[in-house]
PDB file of C-alpha atoms in Angstrom:
ATOM      1  CA  UNK A   1     172.445  82.466 111.179  1.00 67.00           C
ATOM      2  CA  UNK A   2     170.194  79.849 109.678  1.00 79.00           C
ATOM      3  CA  UNK A   3     167.965  79.886 112.760  1.00 79.00           C
ATOM      4  CA  UNK A   4     167.607  83.654 112.472  1.00 77.00           C
ATOM      5  CA  UNK A   5     166.666  83.367 108.776  1.00 78.00           C
ATOM      6  CA  UNK A   6     163.935  80.860 109.596  1.00 77.00           C
ATOM      7  CA  UNK A   7     162.555  83.158 112.290  1.00 80.00           C
ATOM      8  CA  UNK A   8     162.474  86.054 109.807  1.00 72.00           C
ATOM      9  CA  UNK A   9     160.760  83.918 107.185  1.00 81.00           C
ATOM     10  CA  UNK A  10     158.097  82.842 109.703  1.00 79.00           C
ATOM     11  CA  UNK A  11     157.598  86.448 110.848  1.00 74.00           C
ATOM     12  CA  UNK A  12     157.162  87.539 107.231  1.00 81.00           C
ATOM     13  CA  UNK A  13     154.653  84.728 106.616  1.00 81.00           C
ATOM     14  CA  UNK A  14     152.696  85.623 109.778  1.00 81.00           C
ATOM     15  CA  UNK A  15     152.659  89.329 108.852  1.00 76.00           C
ATOM     16  CA  UNK A  16     151.615  88.503 105.292  1.00 72.00           C
ATOM     17  CA  UNK A  17     148.703  86.318 106.484  1.00 73.00           C
ATOM     18  CA  UNK A  18     147.662  88.964 109.028  1.00 77.00           C
ATOM     19  CA  UNK A  19     147.725  91.704 106.374  1.00 73.00           C
ATOM     20  CA  UNK A  20     145.727  89.593 103.918  1.00 73.00           C
ATOM     21  CA  UNK A  21     143.128  88.839 106.600  1.00 76.00           C
ATOM     22  CA  UNK A  22     142.895  92.536 107.494  1.00 78.00           C
ATOM     23  CA  UNK A  23     142.513  93.587 103.858  1.00 78.00           C
ATOM     24  CA  UNK A  24     139.879  90.892 103.310  1.00 73.00           C
ATOM     25  CA  UNK A  25     137.976  92.031 106.377  1.00 75.00           C
ATOM     26  CA  UNK A  26     138.071  95.688 105.302  1.00 73.00           C
ATOM     27  CA  UNK A  27     136.885  94.821 101.780  1.00 71.00           C
ATOM     28  CA  UNK A  28     134.075  92.691 103.190  1.00 70.00           C
ATOM     29  CA  UNK A  29     132.874  95.506 105.460  1.00 68.00           C
ATOM     30  CA  UNK A  30     133.117  98.105 102.692  1.00 69.00           C
ATOM     31  CA  UNK A  31     131.035  95.872 100.427  1.00 66.00           C
ATOM     32  CA  UNK A  32     128.378  95.127 103.067  1.00 67.00           C
ATOM     33  CA  UNK A  33     128.210  98.786 104.164  1.00 62.00           C
ATOM     34  CA  UNK A  34     127.413  99.831 100.587  1.00 57.00           C
ATOM     35  CA  UNK A  35     124.395  97.543 100.681  1.00 56.00           C
ATOM     36  CA  UNK A  36     123.184  99.107 103.929  1.00 52.00           C
ATOM     37  CA  UNK A  37     120.703 101.968 103.767  1.00 48.00           C
ATOM     38  CA  UNK A  38     122.694 105.233 104.132  1.00 48.00           C
ATOM     39  CA  UNK A  39     119.803 107.287 105.504  1.00 45.00           C
ATOM     40  CA  UNK A  40     117.260 105.802 107.834  1.00 47.00           C
ATOM     41  CA  UNK A  41     113.883 106.359 106.266  1.00 44.00           C
ATOM     42  CA  UNK A  42     110.780 107.022 108.264  1.00 46.00           C
ATOM     43  CA  UNK A  43     107.792 105.248 106.827  1.00 46.00           C
ATOM     44  CA  UNK A  44     104.638 107.199 107.434  1.00 48.00           C
ATOM     45  CA  UNK A  45     101.570 104.980 107.394  1.00 46.00           C
ATOM     46  CA  UNK A  46      98.871 106.104 104.986  1.00 42.00           C
ATOM     47  CA  UNK A  47      96.222 105.582 107.607  1.00 46.00           C
ATOM     48  CA  UNK A  48      96.471 107.270 110.965  1.00 71.00           C
ATOM     49  CA  UNK A  49      98.997 109.769 109.610  1.00 73.00           C
ATOM     50  CA  UNK A  50      97.813 112.374 112.083  1.00 79.00           C
ATOM     51  CA  UNK A  51      98.297 110.099 115.067  1.00 84.00           C
ATOM     52  CA  UNK A  52     101.678 109.014 113.715  1.00 84.00           C
ATOM     53  CA  UNK A  53     102.970 112.595 113.567  1.00 84.00           C
ATOM     54  CA  UNK A  54     101.407 113.534 116.904  1.00 87.00           C
ATOM     55  CA  UNK A  55     103.221 110.597 118.510  1.00 88.00           C
ATOM     56  CA  UNK A  56     106.504 111.066 116.638  1.00 88.00           C
ATOM     57  CA  UNK A  57     106.659 114.757 117.469  1.00 90.00           C
ATOM     58  CA  UNK A  58     105.327 114.226 120.999  1.00 91.00           C
ATOM     59  CA  UNK A  59     102.809 117.056 120.544  1.00 91.00           C
ATOM     60  CA  UNK A  60     100.835 118.268 123.515  1.00 92.00           C
ATOM     61  CA  UNK A  61      97.031 118.500 123.339  1.00 92.00           C
ATOM     62  CA  UNK A  62      96.979 122.096 122.096  1.00 93.00           C
ATOM     63  CA  UNK A  63      99.646 121.399 119.466  1.00 91.00           C
ATOM     64  CA  UNK A  64      97.812 118.259 118.362  1.00 90.00           C
ATOM     65  CA  UNK A  65      94.595 120.229 117.816  1.00 91.00           C
ATOM     66  CA  UNK A  66      96.463 122.865 115.812  1.00 92.00           C
ATOM     67  CA  UNK A  67      98.175 120.135 113.824  1.00 90.00           C
ATOM     68  CA  UNK A  68      94.865 118.413 113.017  1.00 89.00           C
ATOM     69  CA  UNK A  69      93.492 121.698 111.639  1.00 91.00           C
ATOM     70  CA  UNK A  70      96.652 122.305 109.595  1.00 90.00           C
ATOM     71  CA  UNK A  71      96.585 118.738 108.327  1.00 88.00           C
ATOM     72  CA  UNK A  72      92.921 118.988 107.283  1.00 89.00           C
ATOM     73  CA  UNK A  73      93.644 122.175 105.346  1.00 91.00           C
ATOM     74  CA  UNK A  74      96.714 120.600 103.748  1.00 89.00           C
ATOM     75  CA  UNK A  75      94.782 117.481 102.717  1.00 89.00           C
ATOM     76  CA  UNK A  76      91.917 119.519 101.244  1.00 91.00           C
ATOM     77  CA  UNK A  77      94.424 121.336  99.055  1.00 92.00           C
ATOM     78  CA  UNK A  78      96.956 118.581  98.329  1.00 91.00           C
ATOM     79  CA  UNK A  79      94.672 115.606  97.666  1.00 91.00           C
ATOM     80  CA  UNK A  80      92.936 117.049  94.582  1.00 93.00           C
ATOM     81  CA  UNK A  81      96.309 118.133  93.171  1.00 92.00           C
ATOM     82  CA  UNK A  82      97.764 114.675  93.802  1.00 91.00           C
ATOM     83  CA  UNK A  83      94.765 113.061  92.123  1.00 93.00           C
ATOM     84  CA  UNK A  84      95.071 115.360  89.115  1.00 94.00           C
ATOM     85  CA  UNK A  85      98.804 114.555  88.871  1.00 92.00           C
ATOM     86  CA  UNK A  86      97.987 110.841  88.810  1.00 92.00           C
ATOM     87  CA  UNK A  87      95.443 111.391  86.041  1.00 94.00           C
ATOM     88  CA  UNK A  88      97.878 113.446  83.975  1.00 93.00           C
ATOM     89  CA  UNK A  89     100.605 110.826  84.361  1.00 92.00           C
ATOM     90  CA  UNK A  90      98.204 108.162  83.132  1.00 93.00           C
ATOM     91  CA  UNK A  91      97.163 110.394  80.236  1.00 92.00           C
ATOM     92  CA  UNK A  92     100.831 110.895  79.377  1.00 92.00           C
ATOM     93  CA  UNK A  93     101.491 107.151  79.441  1.00 91.00           C
ATOM     94  CA  UNK A  94      98.482 106.506  77.205  1.00 91.00           C
ATOM     95  CA  UNK A  95      99.653 109.136  74.744  1.00 91.00           C
ATOM     96  CA  UNK A  96     103.178 107.701  74.781  1.00 91.00           C
ATOM     97  CA  UNK A  97     101.728 104.259  74.047  1.00 91.00           C
ATOM     98  CA  UNK A  98      99.760 105.543  71.045  1.00 89.00           C
ATOM     99  CA  UNK A  99     100.924 104.437  67.622  1.00 92.00           C
ATOM    100  CA  UNK A 100     101.544 108.092  66.678  1.00 93.00           C
ATOM    101  CA  UNK A 101     102.064 110.064  69.932  1.00 91.00           C
ATOM    102  CA  UNK A 102     101.246 113.760  69.703  1.00 93.00           C
ATOM    103  CA  UNK A 103     104.393 115.551  70.907  1.00 93.00           C
ATOM    104  CA  UNK A 104     102.544 118.856  71.449  1.00 94.00           C
ATOM    105  CA  UNK A 105      99.973 117.118  73.638  1.00 93.00           C
ATOM    106  CA  UNK A 106     102.756 115.405  75.601  1.00 92.00           C
ATOM    107  CA  UNK A 107     104.549 118.720  76.122  1.00 94.00           C
ATOM    108  CA  UNK A 108     101.317 120.334  77.348  1.00 94.00           C
ATOM    109  CA  UNK A 109     100.762 117.461  79.774  1.00 93.00           C
ATOM    110  CA  UNK A 110     104.353 117.818  80.986  1.00 93.00           C
ATOM    111  CA  UNK A 111     103.806 121.547  81.607  1.00 94.00           C
ATOM    112  CA  UNK A 112     100.584 120.855  83.506  1.00 94.00           C
ATOM    113  CA  UNK A 113     102.366 118.241  85.610  1.00 92.00           C
ATOM    114  CA  UNK A 114     105.150 120.739  86.317  1.00 93.00           C
ATOM    115  CA  UNK A 115     102.682 123.438  87.348  1.00 94.00           C
ATOM    116  CA  UNK A 116     100.754 121.063  89.592  1.00 93.00           C
ATOM    117  CA  UNK A 117     103.955 119.712  91.087  1.00 91.00           C
ATOM    118  CA  UNK A 118     105.014 123.270  91.910  1.00 93.00           C
ATOM    119  CA  UNK A 119     101.606 123.916  93.474  1.00 93.00           C
ATOM    120  CA  UNK A 120     101.920 120.747  95.556  1.00 90.00           C
ATOM    121  CA  UNK A 121     105.427 121.672  96.733  1.00 90.00           C
ATOM    122  CA  UNK A 122     104.266 125.167  97.672  1.00 92.00           C
ATOM    123  CA  UNK A 123     101.383 123.658  99.639  1.00 92.00           C
ATOM    124  CA  UNK A 124     103.839 121.318 101.362  1.00 88.00           C
ATOM    125  CA  UNK A 125     106.127 124.258 102.178  1.00 90.00           C
ATOM    126  CA  UNK A 126     103.230 126.187 103.725  1.00 93.00           C
ATOM    127  CA  UNK A 127     102.178 123.147 105.756  1.00 91.00           C
ATOM    128  CA  UNK A 128     105.736 122.521 106.947  1.00 90.00           C
ATOM    129  CA  UNK A 129     106.301 126.145 107.971  1.00 93.00           C
ATOM    130  CA  UNK A 130     102.984 126.249 109.816  1.00 94.00           C
ATOM    131  CA  UNK A 131     103.830 122.980 111.559  1.00 91.00           C
ATOM    132  CA  UNK A 132     107.266 124.276 112.441  1.00 93.00           C
ATOM    133  CA  UNK A 133     105.752 127.396 113.995  1.00 94.00           C
ATOM    134  CA  UNK A 134     103.757 125.354 116.533  1.00 93.00           C
ATOM    135  CA  UNK A 135     106.675 123.053 117.453  1.00 93.00           C
ATOM    136  CA  UNK A 136     109.407 123.371 120.056  1.00 93.00           C
ATOM    137  CA  UNK A 137     113.031 123.335 118.902  1.00 94.00           C
ATOM    138  CA  UNK A 138     113.306 119.595 119.647  1.00 93.00           C
ATOM    139  CA  UNK A 139     110.062 118.899 117.780  1.00 91.00           C
ATOM    140  CA  UNK A 140     111.285 120.997 114.850  1.00 91.00           C
ATOM    141  CA  UNK A 141     114.357 118.758 114.586  1.00 92.00           C
ATOM    142  CA  UNK A 142     112.176 115.635 114.507  1.00 91.00           C
ATOM    143  CA  UNK A 143     109.779 117.290 112.024  1.00 89.00           C
ATOM    144  CA  UNK A 144     112.733 118.024 109.748  1.00 90.00           C
ATOM    145  CA  UNK A 145     113.894 114.409 109.964  1.00 88.00           C
ATOM    146  CA  UNK A 146     110.429 113.100 109.075  1.00 85.00           C
ATOM    147  CA  UNK A 147     110.014 115.490 106.136  1.00 82.00           C
ATOM    148  CA  UNK A 148     113.568 114.823 104.952  1.00 81.00           C
ATOM    149  CA  UNK A 149     112.830 111.115 104.842  1.00 81.00           C
ATOM    150  CA  UNK A 150     109.510 111.608 103.052  1.00 74.00           C
ATOM    151  CA  UNK A 151     110.954 113.944 100.427  1.00 70.00           C
ATOM    152  CA  UNK A 152     113.846 111.551  99.722  1.00 63.00           C
ATOM    153  CA  UNK A 153     111.337 108.827  98.945  1.00 57.00           C
ATOM    154  CA  UNK A 154     109.268 111.014  96.657  1.00 54.00           C
ATOM    155  CA  UNK A 155     110.595 110.248  93.189  1.00 51.00           C
ATOM    156  CA  UNK A 156     108.073 110.152  90.390  1.00 47.00           C
ATOM    157  CA  UNK A 157     110.020 107.845  88.090  1.00 49.00           C
ATOM    158  CA  UNK A 158     112.816 105.588  89.256  1.00 47.00           C
ATOM    159  CA  UNK A 159     114.917 104.596  86.275  1.00 47.00           C
ATOM    160  CA  UNK A 160     117.472 101.817  86.452  1.00 53.00           C
ATOM    161  CA  UNK A 161     120.961 103.252  86.637  1.00 54.00           C
ATOM    162  CA  UNK A 162     123.611 102.085  84.213  1.00 54.00           C
ATOM    163  CA  UNK A 163     127.113 100.945  85.069  1.00 50.00           C
ATOM    164  CA  UNK A 164     128.570 104.407  84.517  1.00 49.00           C
ATOM    165  CA  UNK A 165     125.872 106.355  86.341  1.00 48.00           C
ATOM    166  CA  UNK A 166     125.508 104.593  89.663  1.00 48.00           C
ATOM    167  CA  UNK A 167     128.425 102.203  89.619  1.00 47.00           C
ATOM    168  CA  UNK A 168     128.389  98.415  89.423  1.00 45.00           C
ATOM    169  CA  UNK A 169     125.139  98.367  87.465  1.00 47.00           C
ATOM    170  CA  UNK A 170     122.910  98.616  90.515  1.00 45.00           C
ATOM    171  CA  UNK A 171     120.281 101.139  91.374  1.00 45.00           C
ATOM    172  CA  UNK A 172     121.812 103.449  93.970  1.00 44.00           C
ATOM    173  CA  UNK A 173     118.339 104.616  95.069  1.00 44.00           C
ATOM    174  CA  UNK A 174     117.564 101.308  96.710  1.00 41.00           C
TER     175      UNK A 174
END
């Protein structure tokens, strides 16, 4: 009887240690997985953007020529809008920094930024749809992945998240 009790005690101890190790391992992996990037982001180099997309999408010569024309048109439209957005954001920051900020002026700047942002998104939509129309189904999937990654990264202002907004006081956008 005593021998059997000792065996049971040792089995309970072994099971307890095994369970604690398993729980510790699971908690460790959950914690490290939260730090990992949930969506793989595609970084598009500023220079050689055309070549990057041609290579990523594996475009043939005819598609590459069409893409270059679409990209030129997109850049001619988008670049001035992007530049104007940058200027308006700076103007807004300067007005906010003034000793007596003019709320009406700030609201007008905000409206202009909104209008230009809409214009830029519409230009991006047109470019994407035109690109999609020259791509095969497989290329369309890759194009979607590239645009999805780019649009996820495109946040104008990244504010730190509080404990109750993103959990554990860390920025969940990182």
